[in-house]
CSV table of C-alpha atoms (C1' of nucleotides) in Angstrom, one decimal:
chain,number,residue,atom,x,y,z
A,204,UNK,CA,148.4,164.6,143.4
A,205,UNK,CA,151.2,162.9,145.3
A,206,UNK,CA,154.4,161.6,143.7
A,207,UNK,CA,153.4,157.6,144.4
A,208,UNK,CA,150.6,158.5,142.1
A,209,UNK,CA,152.6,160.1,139.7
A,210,UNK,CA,154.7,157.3,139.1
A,211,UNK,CA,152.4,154.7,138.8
A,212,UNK,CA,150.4,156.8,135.5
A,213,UNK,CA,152.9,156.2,132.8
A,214,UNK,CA,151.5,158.0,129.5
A,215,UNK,CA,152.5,155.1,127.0
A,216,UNK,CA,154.6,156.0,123.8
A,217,UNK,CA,153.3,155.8,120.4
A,218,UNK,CA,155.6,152.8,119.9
A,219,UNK,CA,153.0,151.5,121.7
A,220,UNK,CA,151.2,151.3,119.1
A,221,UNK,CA,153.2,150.2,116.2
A,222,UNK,CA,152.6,146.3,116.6
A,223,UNK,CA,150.0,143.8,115.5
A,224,UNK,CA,147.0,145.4,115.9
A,225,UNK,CA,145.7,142.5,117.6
A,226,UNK,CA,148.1,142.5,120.2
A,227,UNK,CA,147.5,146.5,120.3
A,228,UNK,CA,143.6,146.0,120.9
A,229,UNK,CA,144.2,143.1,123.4
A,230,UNK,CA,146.8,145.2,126.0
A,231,UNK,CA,144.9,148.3,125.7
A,232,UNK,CA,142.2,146.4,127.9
A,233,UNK,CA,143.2,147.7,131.9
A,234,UNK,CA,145.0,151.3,130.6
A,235,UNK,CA,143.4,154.6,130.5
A,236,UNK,CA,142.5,156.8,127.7
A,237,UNK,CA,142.5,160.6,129.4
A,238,UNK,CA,141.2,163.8,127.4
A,239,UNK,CA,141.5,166.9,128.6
A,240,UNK,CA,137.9,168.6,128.3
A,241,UNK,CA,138.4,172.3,128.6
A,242,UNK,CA,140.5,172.5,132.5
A,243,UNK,CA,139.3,169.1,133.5
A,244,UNK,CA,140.8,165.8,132.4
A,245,UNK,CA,138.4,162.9,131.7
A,246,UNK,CA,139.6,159.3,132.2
A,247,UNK,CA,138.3,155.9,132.5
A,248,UNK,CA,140.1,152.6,132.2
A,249,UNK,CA,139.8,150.9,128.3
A,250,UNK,CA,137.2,147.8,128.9
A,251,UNK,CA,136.0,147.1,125.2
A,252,UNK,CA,138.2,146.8,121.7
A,253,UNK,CA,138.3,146.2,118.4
A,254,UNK,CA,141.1,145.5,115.8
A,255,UNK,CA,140.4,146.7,111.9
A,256,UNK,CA,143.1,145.1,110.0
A,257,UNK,CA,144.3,145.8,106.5
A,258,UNK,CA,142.5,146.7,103.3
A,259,UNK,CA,141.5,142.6,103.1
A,260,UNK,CA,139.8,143.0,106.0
A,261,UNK,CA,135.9,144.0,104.8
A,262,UNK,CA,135.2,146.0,107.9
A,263,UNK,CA,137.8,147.7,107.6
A,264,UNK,CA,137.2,151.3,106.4
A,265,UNK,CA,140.5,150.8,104.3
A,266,UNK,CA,139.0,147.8,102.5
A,267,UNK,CA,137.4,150.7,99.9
A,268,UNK,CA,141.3,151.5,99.8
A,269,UNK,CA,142.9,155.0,100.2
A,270,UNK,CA,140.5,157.7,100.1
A,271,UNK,CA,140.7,160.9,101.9
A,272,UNK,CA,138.3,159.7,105.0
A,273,UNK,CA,140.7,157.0,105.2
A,274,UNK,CA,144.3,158.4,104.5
A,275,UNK,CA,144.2,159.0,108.7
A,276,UNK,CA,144.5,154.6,108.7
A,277,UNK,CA,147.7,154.9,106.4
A,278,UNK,CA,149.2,157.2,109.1
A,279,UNK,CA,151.5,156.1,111.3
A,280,UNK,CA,151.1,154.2,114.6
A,281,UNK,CA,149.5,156.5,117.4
A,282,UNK,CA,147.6,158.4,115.4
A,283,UNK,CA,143.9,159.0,116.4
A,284,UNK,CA,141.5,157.9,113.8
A,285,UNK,CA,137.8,159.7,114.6
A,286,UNK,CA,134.8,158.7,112.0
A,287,UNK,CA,131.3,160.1,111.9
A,288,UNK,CA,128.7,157.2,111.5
A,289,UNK,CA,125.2,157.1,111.2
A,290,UNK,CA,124.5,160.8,110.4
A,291,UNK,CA,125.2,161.4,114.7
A,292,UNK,CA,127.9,159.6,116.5
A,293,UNK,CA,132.0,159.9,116.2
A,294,UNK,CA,134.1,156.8,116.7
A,295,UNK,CA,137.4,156.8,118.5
A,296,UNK,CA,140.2,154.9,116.9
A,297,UNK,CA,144.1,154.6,117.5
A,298,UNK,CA,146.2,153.9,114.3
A,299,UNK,CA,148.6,150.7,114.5
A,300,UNK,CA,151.2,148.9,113.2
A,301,UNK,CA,153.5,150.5,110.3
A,302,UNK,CA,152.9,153.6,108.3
A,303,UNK,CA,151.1,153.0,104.6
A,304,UNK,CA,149.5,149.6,106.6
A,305,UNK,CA,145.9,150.8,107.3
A,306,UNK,CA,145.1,149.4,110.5
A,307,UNK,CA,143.5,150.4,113.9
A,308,UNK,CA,142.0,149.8,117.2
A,309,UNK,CA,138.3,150.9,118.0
A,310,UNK,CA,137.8,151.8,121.5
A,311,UNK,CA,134.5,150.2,122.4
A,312,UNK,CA,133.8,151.2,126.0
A,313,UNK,CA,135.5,152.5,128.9
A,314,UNK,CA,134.7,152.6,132.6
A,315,UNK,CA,134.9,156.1,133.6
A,316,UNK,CA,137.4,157.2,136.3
A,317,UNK,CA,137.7,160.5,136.7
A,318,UNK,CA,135.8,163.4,135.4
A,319,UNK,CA,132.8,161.5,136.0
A,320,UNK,CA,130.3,164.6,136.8
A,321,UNK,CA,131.8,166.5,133.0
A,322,UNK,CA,130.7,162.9,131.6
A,323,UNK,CA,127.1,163.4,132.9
A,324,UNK,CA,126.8,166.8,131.3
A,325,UNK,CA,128.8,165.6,128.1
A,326,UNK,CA,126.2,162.7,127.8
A,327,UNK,CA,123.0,164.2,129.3
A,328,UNK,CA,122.3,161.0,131.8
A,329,UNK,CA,123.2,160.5,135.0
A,330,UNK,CA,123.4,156.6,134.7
A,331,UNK,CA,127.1,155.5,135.5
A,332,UNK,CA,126.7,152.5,133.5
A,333,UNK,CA,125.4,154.5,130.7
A,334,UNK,CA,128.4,156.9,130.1
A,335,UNK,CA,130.9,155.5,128.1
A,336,UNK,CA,129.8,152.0,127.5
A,337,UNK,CA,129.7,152.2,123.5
A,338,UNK,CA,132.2,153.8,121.2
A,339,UNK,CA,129.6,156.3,120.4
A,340,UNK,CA,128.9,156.8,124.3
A,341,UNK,CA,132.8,157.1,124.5
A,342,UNK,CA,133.6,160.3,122.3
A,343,UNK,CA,130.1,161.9,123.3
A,344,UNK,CA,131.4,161.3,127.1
A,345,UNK,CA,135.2,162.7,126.8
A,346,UNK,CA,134.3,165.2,124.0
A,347,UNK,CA,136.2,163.5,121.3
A,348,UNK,CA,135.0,165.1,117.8
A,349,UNK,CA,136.6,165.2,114.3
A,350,UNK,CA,138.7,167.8,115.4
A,351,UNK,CA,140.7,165.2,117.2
A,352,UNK,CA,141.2,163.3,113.4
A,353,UNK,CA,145.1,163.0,113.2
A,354,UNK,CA,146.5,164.1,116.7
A,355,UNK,CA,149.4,161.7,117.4
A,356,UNK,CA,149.3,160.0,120.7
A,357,UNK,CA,150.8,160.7,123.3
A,358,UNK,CA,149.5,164.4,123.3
A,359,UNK,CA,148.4,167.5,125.3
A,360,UNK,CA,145.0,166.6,124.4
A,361,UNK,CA,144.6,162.9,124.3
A,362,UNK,CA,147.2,160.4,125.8
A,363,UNK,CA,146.6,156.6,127.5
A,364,UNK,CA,148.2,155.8,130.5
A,365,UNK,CA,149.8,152.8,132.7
A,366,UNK,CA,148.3,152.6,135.9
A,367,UNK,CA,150.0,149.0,136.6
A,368,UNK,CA,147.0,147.5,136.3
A,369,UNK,CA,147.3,144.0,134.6
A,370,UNK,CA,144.8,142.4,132.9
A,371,UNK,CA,145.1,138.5,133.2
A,372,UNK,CA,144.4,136.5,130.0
A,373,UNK,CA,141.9,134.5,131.2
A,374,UNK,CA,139.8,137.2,132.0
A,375,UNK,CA,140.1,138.7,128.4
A,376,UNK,CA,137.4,137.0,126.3
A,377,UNK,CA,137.4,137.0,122.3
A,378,UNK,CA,134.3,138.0,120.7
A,379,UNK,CA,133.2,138.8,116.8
A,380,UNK,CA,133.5,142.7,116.1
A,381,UNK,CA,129.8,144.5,116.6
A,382,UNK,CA,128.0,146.1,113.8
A,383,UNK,CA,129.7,144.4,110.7
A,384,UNK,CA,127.0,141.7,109.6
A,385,UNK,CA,128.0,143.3,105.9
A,386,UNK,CA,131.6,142.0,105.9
A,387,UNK,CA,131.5,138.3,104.7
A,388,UNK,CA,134.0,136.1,106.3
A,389,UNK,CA,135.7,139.0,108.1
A,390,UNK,CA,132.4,139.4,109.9
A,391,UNK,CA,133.0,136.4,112.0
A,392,UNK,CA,136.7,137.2,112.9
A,393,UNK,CA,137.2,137.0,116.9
A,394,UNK,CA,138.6,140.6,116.9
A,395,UNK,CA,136.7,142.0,119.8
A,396,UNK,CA,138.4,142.0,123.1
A,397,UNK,CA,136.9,143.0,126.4
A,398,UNK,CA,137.4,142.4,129.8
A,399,UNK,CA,135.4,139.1,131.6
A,400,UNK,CA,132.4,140.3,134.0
A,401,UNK,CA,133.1,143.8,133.8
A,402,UNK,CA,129.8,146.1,134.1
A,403,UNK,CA,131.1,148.7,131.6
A,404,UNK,CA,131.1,146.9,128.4
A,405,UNK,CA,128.6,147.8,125.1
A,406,UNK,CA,127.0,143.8,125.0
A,407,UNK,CA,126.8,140.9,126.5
B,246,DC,C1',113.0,141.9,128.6
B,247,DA,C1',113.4,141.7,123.3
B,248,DA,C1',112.7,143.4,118.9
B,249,DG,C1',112.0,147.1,115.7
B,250,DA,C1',112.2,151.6,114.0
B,251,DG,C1',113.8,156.3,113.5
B,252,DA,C1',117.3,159.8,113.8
B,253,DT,C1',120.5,162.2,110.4
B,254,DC,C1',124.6,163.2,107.2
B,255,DA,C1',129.4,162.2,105.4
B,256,DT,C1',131.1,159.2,102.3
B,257,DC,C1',131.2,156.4,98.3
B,258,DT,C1',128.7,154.7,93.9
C,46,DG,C1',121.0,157.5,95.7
C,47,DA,C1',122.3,154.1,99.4
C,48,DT,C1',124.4,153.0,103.5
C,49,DG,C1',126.6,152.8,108.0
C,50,DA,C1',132.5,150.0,113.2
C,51,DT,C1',125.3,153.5,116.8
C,52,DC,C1',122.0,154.8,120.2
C,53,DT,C1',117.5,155.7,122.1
C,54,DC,C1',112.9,155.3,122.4
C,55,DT,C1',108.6,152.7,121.7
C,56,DT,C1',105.9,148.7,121.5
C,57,DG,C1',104.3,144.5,123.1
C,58,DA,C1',104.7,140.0,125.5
DNA sequence: CAAGAGATCATCT
DNA sequence: GATGATCTCTTGA
């Protein structure tokens, strides 16, 4: 890897992180989450996000308050925040704003960069498209597992990074969060961000 | 193509 | 005992 290269991949600082959670899930769009899988690092550039927000937010896990799957939310910024849903899929997460404030940012989908073949085993397709485009897809794709609850990024293992690539606002679009019909009021909050016309995303 | 169901278990009631 | 920040497969138009 030549120096040029290496400059332009700045692993971002967990203080990062400790901002509004909105403004968090919005600038992640255009970096890239990397994992190291084994000897092989997996990367793709963030695409899809979602903000959780506070225990008054009702899809928010911290909206049942502290509890031990939730005590990783009340960390402090940077910390990775990985859920098991559904009896079969985990959920990447990256813990915001200030410590005791349960809040995060779901990483919806990614476009995969490099690592792309480990991401085929990982996921059992072959289908590019098909990869990492979910946050299911994502932690099934880079390996990402419970084991992963609590790291603090940036880390050996897990770490996002600045390529210089910016993502213009016009081409960010606002969307309800997926999945959280159950939440009242907060289920028609525009905290889903993603990235206009990109192929990678979860839905339409 | 869209809609519906099943998979499968940690977590909270 | 019920449910979910999901995904895949099947069915049928």
């Amino acid at each position: 890897m030549g120096i040029y290269t290496e400059i332009s991949m700045k692993k971002i600082p967990q203080s990062f992180f400790r901002r509004p959670t909105l403004t968090v899930a919005r600038d992640l769009l255009g970096k890239y989450l990397a994992v190291k899988h084994g000897r092989e690092i997996l990367s793709g550039k963030i695409v899809e996000t979602e903000a959780y927000r506070g225990e008054d937010d009702l899809a928010c896990h911290a909206s049942k308050g502290r509890t031990s799957r939730t005590e990783t939310l009340y960390q402090k910024a940077g910390t990775v925040y990985v859920y098991f849903v559904y009896g079969m899929y985990h959920c990447l997460n990256i813990v915001t704003e200030e410590k005791n404030f349960p809040s995060a940012v779901l990483i919806r989908a990614v476009e995969p960069s490099e690592g792309i073949e480990c991401m085929k085993k990982n996921r059992k397709t072959a289908a590019l498209h098909n990869l990492a485009s979910g946050p299911g897809k994502v932690c099934e794709a880079f390996g990402i597992t419970k084991k992963m609850n609590g790291v603090v990024i940036p880390s050996t293992h897990i770490w996002v990074e600045d390529r210089g690539e910016t993502v213009k606002k016009k081409d960010i679009v606002k969307a309800p969060r997926v999945g959280v019909a159950y939440a009242g009021a907060c289920a028609r909050y525009p905290w889903r961000f993603y990235i206009k016309n990109n192929e990678f995303i979860s839905k339409k």
